Structure formats: C-alpha cells, structure tokens
Coordinates of C-alpha atoms (C1' of nucleotides) in Angstrom, one line a residue:
Chain A
M27 CA 0.1 0.0 0.0
K28 CA 3.0 2.3 -0.5
K29 CA 5.0 3.2 -3.6
S30 CA 4.0 5.1 -6.7
A31 CA 0.2 4.4 -6.3
V32 CA -0.8 7.0 -8.9
F33 CA 0.5 4.8 -11.7
D34 CA -1.1 1.7 -10.4
L35 CA -4.3 3.7 -9.9
A36 CA -4.5 4.8 -13.5
I37 CA -3.8 1.3 -14.8
L38 CA -6.3 -0.3 -12.5
G39 CA -9.0 2.4 -13.1
L40 CA -8.8 1.9 -16.9
L41 CA -8.9 -1.9 -16.7
Q42 CA -11.9 -1.6 -14.4
E43 CA -13.9 -0.2 -17.5
S44 CA -12.7 -2.9 -19.8
P45 CA -9.9 -5.4 -20.2
L46 CA -7.1 -4.1 -22.4
H47 CA -3.7 -5.1 -23.8
G48 CA -0.6 -3.0 -23.1
Y49 CA -0.4 -1.1 -26.3
E50 CA -4.0 0.2 -26.1
L51 CA -3.7 0.8 -22.4
R52 CA -0.8 3.1 -23.0
K53 CA -2.8 5.2 -25.4
R54 CA -5.6 5.6 -23.0
L55 CA -3.2 6.3 -20.3
S56 CA -1.7 9.2 -22.3
A57 CA -5.1 10.5 -23.1
L58 CA -6.1 10.4 -19.6
M59 CA -3.1 12.4 -18.4
G60 CA -4.2 15.0 -20.8
A61 CA -2.4 14.3 -24.2
F62 CA 0.9 15.5 -22.6
R63 CA 3.0 12.9 -20.8
A64 CA 2.9 9.8 -23.1
I65 CA 4.2 7.1 -20.7
S66 CA 6.7 4.8 -22.2
Y67 CA 6.6 1.1 -22.7
G68 CA 9.7 0.7 -20.6
S69 CA 7.6 1.9 -17.8
L70 CA 4.3 0.4 -18.6
Y71 CA 5.3 -3.4 -19.2
P72 CA 7.2 -3.8 -16.0
A73 CA 4.4 -2.1 -14.1
L74 CA 1.9 -4.5 -15.6
R75 CA 4.2 -7.5 -14.7
A76 CA 4.4 -6.3 -11.1
L77 CA 0.6 -5.9 -10.8
A78 CA 0.1 -9.3 -12.3
E79 CA 2.5 -10.9 -9.8
A80 CA 0.8 -9.1 -7.0
G81 CA -2.5 -10.7 -8.2
Y82 CA -4.3 -7.5 -9.0
I83 CA -4.6 -8.2 -12.6
S84 CA -4.6 -11.4 -14.8
E85 CA -2.9 -11.9 -18.1
T86 CA -4.6 -13.8 -20.8
G87 CA -3.1 -14.4 -24.2
D88 CA -5.8 -13.8 -26.8
K89 CA -5.6 -14.8 -30.4
T90 CA -8.1 -12.3 -31.6
A91 CA -9.0 -13.6 -35.0
P92 CA -9.0 -17.5 -34.5
G93 CA -6.4 -18.1 -37.2
P94 CA -4.2 -21.2 -37.4
A95 CA -3.5 -22.3 -33.8
L96 CA 0.1 -21.9 -34.2
S97 CA 2.4 -20.5 -31.5
S98 CA 4.3 -18.6 -34.0
K99 CA 1.8 -15.8 -33.7
R100 CA 2.9 -13.2 -31.2
A101 CA -0.1 -13.1 -29.1
R102 CA -1.5 -10.0 -27.6
I103 CA -1.7 -10.2 -23.9
T104 CA -5.0 -8.9 -22.4
Y105 CA -5.1 -7.7 -18.9
S106 CA -8.2 -7.9 -16.7
L107 CA -8.9 -6.6 -13.2
T108 CA -9.2 -9.4 -10.7
K109 CA -11.4 -9.3 -7.6
L110 CA -8.3 -8.6 -5.5
G111 CA -7.5 -5.9 -7.9
A112 CA -10.9 -4.4 -7.7
N113 CA -10.7 -4.4 -3.9
Y114 CA -7.3 -2.7 -4.1
L115 CA -8.6 -0.1 -6.5
K116 CA -11.5 0.7 -4.1
E117 CA -9.0 1.2 -1.4
L118 CA -6.8 3.5 -3.5
L119 CA -10.0 5.5 -4.3
Q120 CA -10.6 6.0 -0.6
D121 CA -7.5 8.0 -0.1
S122 CA -8.2 11.6 0.4
G123 CA -4.7 12.6 1.6
P124 CA -2.2 14.9 0.0
D125 CA -1.2 12.5 -2.7
A126 CA -4.7 12.9 -4.0
W127 CA -4.6 16.7 -4.4
E128 CA -1.0 17.4 -5.2
D129 CA 0.0 18.1 -8.8
E130 CA 1.1 14.5 -9.7
G131 CA -1.9 12.7 -8.4
F132 CA -4.8 15.1 -8.8
G133 CA -5.6 14.8 -12.5
V134 CA -5.9 10.9 -12.3
R135 CA -7.9 11.0 -9.1
F136 CA -10.3 13.6 -10.6
A137 CA -10.7 11.5 -13.8
F138 CA -12.1 8.6 -11.6
F139 CA -14.4 10.8 -9.5
A140 CA -17.4 8.9 -10.9
H141 CA -16.2 5.9 -8.9
T142 CA -15.3 7.9 -5.8
E143 CA -17.4 8.4 -2.8
E144 CA -18.9 11.9 -2.3
V145 CA -17.1 12.6 1.0
V146 CA -13.8 11.7 -0.5
R147 CA -14.5 13.8 -3.6
Q148 CA -15.2 16.8 -1.4
R149 CA -12.1 16.3 0.7
I150 CA -9.9 16.0 -2.3
L151 CA -11.3 19.2 -3.9
E152 CA -11.0 21.0 -0.7
G153 CA -7.4 19.9 -0.3
R154 CA -6.6 21.1 -3.8
R155 CA -8.3 24.3 -3.3
S156 CA -6.3 25.1 -0.2
R157 CA -3.1 24.0 -2.0
L158 CA -3.9 26.4 -4.8
A159 CA -4.7 29.3 -2.5
E160 CA -1.4 28.8 -0.7
R161 CA 0.5 28.8 -4.0
S162 CA -1.4 31.9 -5.2
S163 CA -0.6 33.9 -2.0
Q164 CA 3.0 32.9 -2.2
L165 CA 3.2 34.1 -5.8
K166 CA 1.5 37.3 -4.9
K167 CA 3.9 38.0 -2.2
S168 CA 6.9 37.3 -4.3
L169 CA 5.5 39.5 -7.0
A170 CA 4.9 42.4 -4.8
N171 CA 8.4 41.8 -3.3
A172 CA 10.2 41.7 -6.6
R173 CA 8.3 44.3 -8.6
D174 CA 11.3 46.6 -9.1
R175 CA 14.3 44.4 -8.5
I176 CA 13.4 41.9 -11.2
D177 CA 13.7 42.1 -14.9
Q178 CA 10.5 42.4 -17.0
Y179 CA 10.7 38.9 -18.6
T180 CA 10.9 37.2 -15.1
L181 CA 8.2 39.3 -13.9
E182 CA 6.0 38.5 -16.8
L183 CA 6.7 34.8 -16.3
H184 CA 5.6 35.0 -12.7
R185 CA 2.6 37.1 -13.5
H186 CA 1.5 34.5 -16.0
G187 CA 2.1 31.7 -13.6
L188 CA -0.2 33.5 -11.0
E189 CA -2.9 33.8 -13.6
G190 CA -2.8 30.1 -14.3
V191 CA -3.1 29.2 -10.7
E192 CA -6.0 31.7 -10.1
N193 CA -7.6 30.1 -13.1
E194 CA -7.5 26.6 -11.7
L195 CA -8.5 28.0 -8.4
R196 CA -11.7 29.4 -9.8
W197 CA -12.3 26.1 -11.7
I198 CA -12.0 24.2 -8.4
E199 CA -14.2 26.5 -6.5
G200 CA -16.8 26.1 -9.2
L201 CA -16.6 22.3 -8.9
I202 CA -17.0 22.4 -5.1
A203 CA -20.1 24.6 -5.5
A204 CA -21.6 22.0 -8.0
E205 CA -20.8 19.1 -5.7
N206 CA -22.6 20.9 -2.9
K207 CA -25.6 21.5 -5.0
T208 CA -26.0 17.9 -6.4
Q209 CA -25.4 16.7 -2.8
R210 CA -28.3 18.8 -1.5
T211 CA -30.7 17.8 -4.3
G212 CA -29.8 14.3 -3.9
S213 CA -28.4 13.7 -7.4
Chain B
M8 CA 27.5 20.4 -24.6
K9 CA 25.0 17.6 -23.9
K10 CA 23.1 16.5 -20.8
S11 CA 20.6 18.1 -18.7
A12 CA 21.4 21.7 -19.7
V13 CA 18.3 23.3 -18.3
F14 CA 19.7 22.9 -14.8
D15 CA 23.1 24.1 -15.6
L16 CA 21.5 26.9 -17.4
A17 CA 19.4 28.0 -14.5
I18 CA 22.5 28.0 -12.1
L19 CA 24.8 29.8 -14.5
G20 CA 22.1 32.3 -15.3
L21 CA 21.6 33.1 -11.7
L22 CA 25.4 33.3 -10.9
Q23 CA 25.7 35.6 -13.8
E24 CA 23.8 38.2 -11.9
S25 CA 25.7 37.8 -8.7
P26 CA 27.9 35.3 -6.9
L27 CA 25.9 33.1 -4.5
H28 CA 26.4 30.2 -2.1
G29 CA 24.3 27.0 -2.5
Y30 CA 21.6 27.6 0.1
E31 CA 20.7 31.0 -1.3
L32 CA 21.0 29.7 -4.9
R33 CA 18.5 27.1 -4.1
K34 CA 15.9 29.6 -2.9
R35 CA 16.4 31.7 -6.0
L36 CA 16.1 28.6 -8.2
S37 CA 12.9 27.5 -6.5
A38 CA 11.5 31.1 -7.0
L39 CA 12.6 31.1 -10.6
M40 CA 10.8 27.8 -11.4
G41 CA 7.6 29.5 -10.1
A42 CA 7.4 28.7 -6.3
F43 CA 6.5 25.1 -7.3
R44 CA 9.4 22.7 -7.8
A45 CA 11.8 23.3 -4.9
I46 CA 14.9 21.6 -6.0
S47 CA 16.7 19.5 -3.4
Y48 CA 20.3 19.9 -2.0
G49 CA 21.0 16.3 -3.0
S50 CA 20.6 17.6 -6.5
L51 CA 22.1 21.0 -6.2
Y52 CA 25.4 20.4 -4.5
P53 CA 26.6 17.6 -6.8
A54 CA 25.6 19.8 -9.7
L55 CA 27.6 22.7 -8.3
R56 CA 30.6 20.4 -7.8
A57 CA 30.4 19.2 -11.4
L58 CA 30.2 22.7 -12.8
A59 CA 33.2 23.7 -10.7
E60 CA 35.1 20.7 -11.8
A61 CA 34.3 21.7 -15.4
G62 CA 35.7 25.1 -14.7
Y63 CA 32.5 27.1 -15.4
I64 CA 32.2 28.3 -11.8
S65 CA 34.8 28.9 -9.1
E66 CA 34.3 28.1 -5.3
T67 CA 35.6 30.6 -2.8
G68 CA 35.2 30.0 0.9
D69 CA 34.1 33.2 2.5
K70 CA 34.2 34.0 6.2
T71 CA 31.6 36.6 6.1
A72 CA 31.9 38.4 9.5
P73 CA 35.8 38.3 9.9
G74 CA 35.6 36.5 13.2
P75 CA 38.6 34.5 14.6
A76 CA 40.6 33.1 11.8
L77 CA 40.0 29.5 12.8
S78 CA 39.2 26.7 10.5
S79 CA 36.6 25.3 12.9
K80 CA 34.0 27.6 11.3
R81 CA 32.1 25.9 8.6
A82 CA 32.6 28.4 5.8
R83 CA 30.0 29.3 3.3
I84 CA 31.1 28.6 -0.2
T85 CA 30.4 31.3 -2.6
Y86 CA 30.2 30.4 -6.3
S87 CA 31.0 32.7 -9.1
L88 CA 30.8 32.4 -12.8
T89 CA 34.2 32.2 -14.5
K90 CA 35.0 33.5 -18.0
L91 CA 34.8 29.9 -19.3
G92 CA 31.3 29.7 -17.7
A93 CA 30.2 32.9 -19.1
N94 CA 31.0 31.7 -22.6
Y95 CA 29.3 28.3 -21.9
L96 CA 26.2 30.3 -20.7
K97 CA 26.2 32.4 -23.9
E98 CA 26.4 29.2 -25.9
L99 CA 23.4 27.7 -24.0
L100 CA 21.4 30.9 -24.6
Q101 CA 22.0 30.5 -28.3
D102 CA 20.1 27.3 -28.5
S103 CA 16.6 27.8 -30.1
G104 CA 15.8 24.1 -30.5
P105 CA 13.1 22.0 -29.0
D106 CA 14.7 21.9 -25.6
A107 CA 14.1 25.6 -25.3
W108 CA 10.3 25.5 -26.0
E109 CA 9.3 22.2 -24.5
D110 CA 7.6 22.3 -21.0
E111 CA 10.7 21.4 -19.0
G112 CA 13.0 24.1 -20.4
F113 CA 10.8 26.9 -21.6
G114 CA 10.2 28.7 -18.3
V115 CA 13.9 28.9 -17.4
R116 CA 14.7 30.0 -21.0
F117 CA 12.1 32.7 -20.9
A118 CA 13.3 34.0 -17.4
F119 CA 16.7 34.8 -19.1
F120 CA 15.3 36.3 -22.2
A121 CA 16.8 39.6 -21.2
H122 CA 20.2 38.0 -21.9
T123 CA 19.1 36.3 -25.1
E124 CA 19.3 37.6 -28.7
E125 CA 16.2 38.9 -30.4
V126 CA 16.3 36.3 -33.2
V127 CA 16.7 33.5 -30.7
R128 CA 13.8 34.9 -28.6
Q129 CA 11.6 34.9 -31.6
R130 CA 12.4 31.4 -32.7
I131 CA 11.8 30.1 -29.2
L132 CA 8.4 31.8 -28.9
E133 CA 7.5 30.6 -32.3
G134 CA 8.4 27.1 -31.3
R135 CA 6.4 27.2 -28.2
R136 CA 3.5 28.7 -30.1
S137 CA 3.4 25.8 -32.5
R138 CA 3.8 23.3 -29.8
L139 CA 0.9 24.6 -28.0
A140 CA -1.2 24.9 -31.1
E141 CA -0.6 21.2 -31.8
R142 CA -1.6 20.3 -28.3
S143 CA -4.7 22.4 -28.5
S144 CA -5.8 20.8 -31.7
Q145 CA -5.2 17.4 -30.4
L146 CA -7.2 18.0 -27.3
K147 CA -10.1 19.5 -29.4
K148 CA -10.1 16.5 -31.5
S149 CA -10.2 14.0 -28.5
L150 CA -12.9 16.2 -27.0
A151 CA -15.1 16.0 -30.0
N152 CA -14.5 12.3 -30.3
A153 CA -15.2 11.4 -26.7
R154 CA -18.1 13.7 -26.1
D155 CA -20.6 10.9 -25.5
R156 CA -18.5 7.9 -24.6
I157 CA -16.7 9.4 -21.7
D158 CA -17.9 10.2 -18.2
Q159 CA -18.5 13.7 -17.1
Y160 CA -15.6 14.1 -14.8
T161 CA -13.0 13.0 -17.4
L162 CA -14.7 15.3 -19.9
E163 CA -14.6 18.2 -17.5
L164 CA -10.9 17.5 -16.8
H165 CA -10.0 17.6 -20.6
R166 CA -12.2 20.7 -21.1
H167 CA -10.2 22.5 -18.4
G168 CA -6.9 21.2 -19.7
L169 CA -7.8 22.7 -23.1
E170 CA -8.7 26.0 -21.5
G171 CA -5.3 26.1 -19.9
V172 CA -3.5 25.4 -23.1
E173 CA -5.5 28.1 -25.0
N174 CA -4.7 30.5 -22.3
E175 CA -1.0 30.0 -22.7
L176 CA -1.4 30.1 -26.4
R177 CA -2.9 33.6 -26.2
W178 CA -0.2 34.8 -23.8
I179 CA 2.5 33.5 -26.2
E180 CA 0.8 35.2 -29.1
G181 CA 0.7 38.5 -27.2
L182 CA 4.4 38.1 -26.5
I183 CA 5.2 37.5 -30.1
A184 CA 3.3 40.6 -31.1
A185 CA 5.1 42.6 -28.4
E186 CA 8.5 41.4 -29.7
N187 CA 7.7 42.4 -33.2
K188 CA 6.6 45.8 -32.1
T189 CA 9.7 46.6 -30.1
Q190 CA 11.8 45.2 -32.9
R191 CA 10.3 47.6 -35.4
T192 CA 10.6 50.6 -33.3
G193 CA 14.1 49.6 -32.4
S194 CA 13.7 49.3 -28.6
Chain C
dG11 C1' 17.8 26.3 26.6
dT12 C1' 15.4 25.1 22.8
dT13 C1' 13.3 25.8 18.4
dA14 C1' 13.8 27.5 13.8
dG15 C1' 16.5 28.7 10.1
dC16 C1' 21.1 28.9 8.0
dA17 C1' 24.5 26.0 5.6
dT18 C1' 26.8 21.8 3.5
dG19 C1' 27.2 17.5 2.1
dT20 C1' 26.6 11.9 1.1
dA21 C1' 24.4 7.3 0.1
dA22 C1' 20.8 4.8 -1.3
dG23 C1' 17.2 4.4 -4.1
dG24 C1' 12.7 5.6 -6.7
dA25 C1' 10.6 6.5 -10.9
dG26 C1' 10.9 6.9 -15.2
dT27 C1' 13.3 7.4 -20.0
dT28 C1' 16.0 6.0 -24.1
dA29 C1' 17.8 2.8 -27.0
dC30 C1' 17.7 -1.4 -28.4
dA31 C1' 15.6 -5.9 -30.1
dT32 C1' 11.9 -8.5 -32.3
dG33 C1' 8.2 -9.4 -35.2
dA34 C1' 3.2 -9.1 -37.1
dT35 C1' -0.4 -6.5 -39.6
dT36 C1' -2.2 -2.9 -42.4
dT37 C1' -1.9 0.6 -45.6
dT38 C1' 0.0 3.0 -49.6
Chain D
dA1 C1' 7.7 -4.1 -51.6
dA2 C1' 8.1 -0.2 -48.5
dA3 C1' 6.3 2.3 -44.8
dA4 C1' 3.4 2.9 -41.0
dT5 C1' 1.6 1.2 -37.1
dC6 C1' 0.5 -2.5 -34.0
dA7 C1' 2.5 -5.2 -30.3
dT8 C1' 5.8 -6.7 -26.6
dG9 C1' 9.7 -6.6 -24.1
dT10 C1' 14.8 -5.7 -21.8
dA11 C1' 19.1 -3.2 -20.2
dA12 C1' 21.3 0.6 -19.2
dC13 C1' 21.1 4.8 -17.6
dT14 C1' 19.5 9.7 -16.0
dC15 C1' 17.6 12.7 -13.1
dC16 C1' 16.2 13.6 -9.1
dT17 C1' 14.5 12.7 -4.2
dT18 C1' 14.7 11.0 0.6
dA19 C1' 17.0 10.1 4.5
dC20 C1' 20.8 10.7 6.9
dA21 C1' 24.8 13.2 9.0
dT22 C1' 26.8 17.5 10.8
dG23 C1' 27.3 21.8 12.8
dC24 C1' 26.5 27.1 13.2
dT25 C1' 23.5 31.2 14.4
dA26 C1' 19.5 33.9 15.7
dA27 C1' 15.3 34.4 17.9
dC28 C1' 11.9 33.4 21.6

DNA sequence: GTTAGCATGTAAGGAGTTACATGATTTT
DNA sequence: AAAATCATGTAACTCCTTACATGCTAAC
C-alpha cells in the first residue's frame, strides 16, 4: 500500500472499465493524463508485470481472429482486473490525503471521480483548493516583493504563472459549488 | 554540450547576476521555477561540484563576518561564474531548438530572455506557439471524439486542460506581437 | 535552553526514459 | 515491396528525491 500508487491507480482504473492489452492501455493512459505525458513502454510493461505478480490483474493471451492455432503468432496479452485488484482499487480511491490533491496525483484522481465516494471527492477538492490558494498567495507576495528588482521577462513569467493558478482555483471553486448542489438535491 | 542543460542553465544564469552560495542559490532557483518545484540539496550540491570541476564556476570560501581566523568555522562557499562559464552560458542561450520550447525548459529560457538575442527569442516563442497549437488541436479532436462515450468528470478534466493550453497560447501570441513591435521601433 | 533557520554535504534508491531488439499486420 | 503502425519486451542509464549526518547562528 506504498509506492507510486498514482500509476497503479491509473492502470487499474482503466482496466476496471474494460480489459485491455498493453499497447491500447498506453494510449488511453496518455489521453487520460491530458495528451501531454505519453508514458513509455519501458515503464508500462514492468508495471503490468508487477501488478500481475501481486494478483491485482490477470494476463490472458488472446488470439483475436482465430487463425491457425500456431504458437508462431505473437499473441496480444490482455489484462483484466481481478477481484483482488478491484478491492485494491477501491482502497486507493478511498485515499483523500495529500497524494490525491498534489499536482502529480490530482488529475488521475479527478478522472475517476465517478467511482469515488462523495465525501472523498469533497475532501480532495478542498485539499486542492487550499493548496492552490497557498500557492497563489506565495506568488502574490513574491510578485509584490520583486516588482522593481526583477527584470521584465521574469516578472511577466511570474505574472502569467499566477494567472494560471488563479484560473485553476476558480475552476476548483466552481466544482466544489457544483458538488454541494448535487449533494443537496440528492443527485 | 550535452546532458541536462536546463539545470546548468538556471544555475549559471543566476550566478551571472551575482555570486551566491548554495543555500541562497536554491531559494532563487525555486523562485525562478515558479514557487513550485523546490529543488533539493541532494541535487544542487553535486551539480555545483560538477560545474566547478568543469571550470564553469569557481568556489571561494568566505568567512563573512571576519571572526577568529579558525578553520573550525564551517565556511560558506560562494560560487561565481568564470569566464569559461560565461562563454558556456552564452552558448546555452543561443540554443533555439526544441529543448528551449518544451515544457521542461521553456520557463527557464524565458526567464533569461533579457540576456538572449532577439532572433533566438523569436524562434523560441514561435516554437512554443506551434507546440501549444498542436496540443490544443489534439485536445479538441479528442474532446469532439469522446463527447458521449466518456464520463462527465473526465470530460470536464479535458475541457479544463484545453482551456489552460489556449490560455497560454494567447499569452505567447501576445508576447510575439510585443516582440515584433519593439523590434520595429528599435527598442 | 530550545526551536527555527542557515549552511553543506553523502548514500541509497525511486521513478521513469532511451535505445535497443523483435516481429506481425495494415496501408500505400 | 516499402512504410507505417500494431505489439511486446529488456538493459542501461539519467535525473532527481529521501533520509541521513553535521554543525552554526539567531530568535523566543
């Protein structure tokens, strides 16, 4: 229950929806993370191996089109979530600690909010909100401080950085409000 | 002239402004990167050592307040840019390739734009612009694609991601326009 | 007198990438 | 028949963090 969780979470979360083989999983993973960080096979396959060894997922070689039953055909390996894996996933989705709202983990956690309990969702959103608020105030302070001593480009960089943080802050606040509303009306 | 450049660049760039010791350097580095990624000493000191060995910076032990001339006092080590280091920095600031406009490197490169040639600045901004445009169109495509098949939270995550990208895109376009204007008027 | 912040470092290891190696299938 | 893309994997390596180890100085 330690380690890099966020990675495992992403894999298990995707496999929950449907069994997949590595190549396809990688594409979904990249899309999930936001079209940016395309994770590499050198990372993915060992991770899948480890999850299989831990019993969280099961490997099944599938010969999609039932061609000649020869072993020459490099079979695709389809991974599916086991019962044990489903429980582990549930456990991971309970976590409402810092890992869930810090930069590295938040996106993935948010993507699986549909499978996350209301209370947990709210705690994560609140955690992220306060994290962003803290960052915003730090940036404001440093901007007010530097104002004169710092060159124009660095200033502009920080100004734009602050803008981005405040933007996400407003987004989160909107989400919190929406969560509260659906909670009150019962859906 | 290979390796992780961006790190070296940040250190050399800061030392160009004034000599600093490690502890202070780390704070500036963190501020430069945008109050987020506070780089660790386990990273910084070895990097400084390597730069010193390469001759790009020089170490001088300074006993700030001239107390008793005993060796017992753990001296702060002040690092300054050497002539060789200044040349290396100049060289690094010439680079207008992908490293300069990708996510990892762009911020630092931009922070030192005051010491970067106009032509190079424009190439870097243009590179970043096209990188962001590409990302934006990918995201739009994936959003249009998914629309129905995907759950609301993932959709919202992607929508917000796109918003962030378009925001930075507008920012960059503004900067490009500003560069062109100051270039034409000669200042 | 003890906590907090200044200051420098090392050893071990985590998390991931790149480059390589292989081969099947689909499209042009 | 060549090129692109699907598909799986390994070994070496890079970059960086954590945890540890040490000691000084200022504030409360």
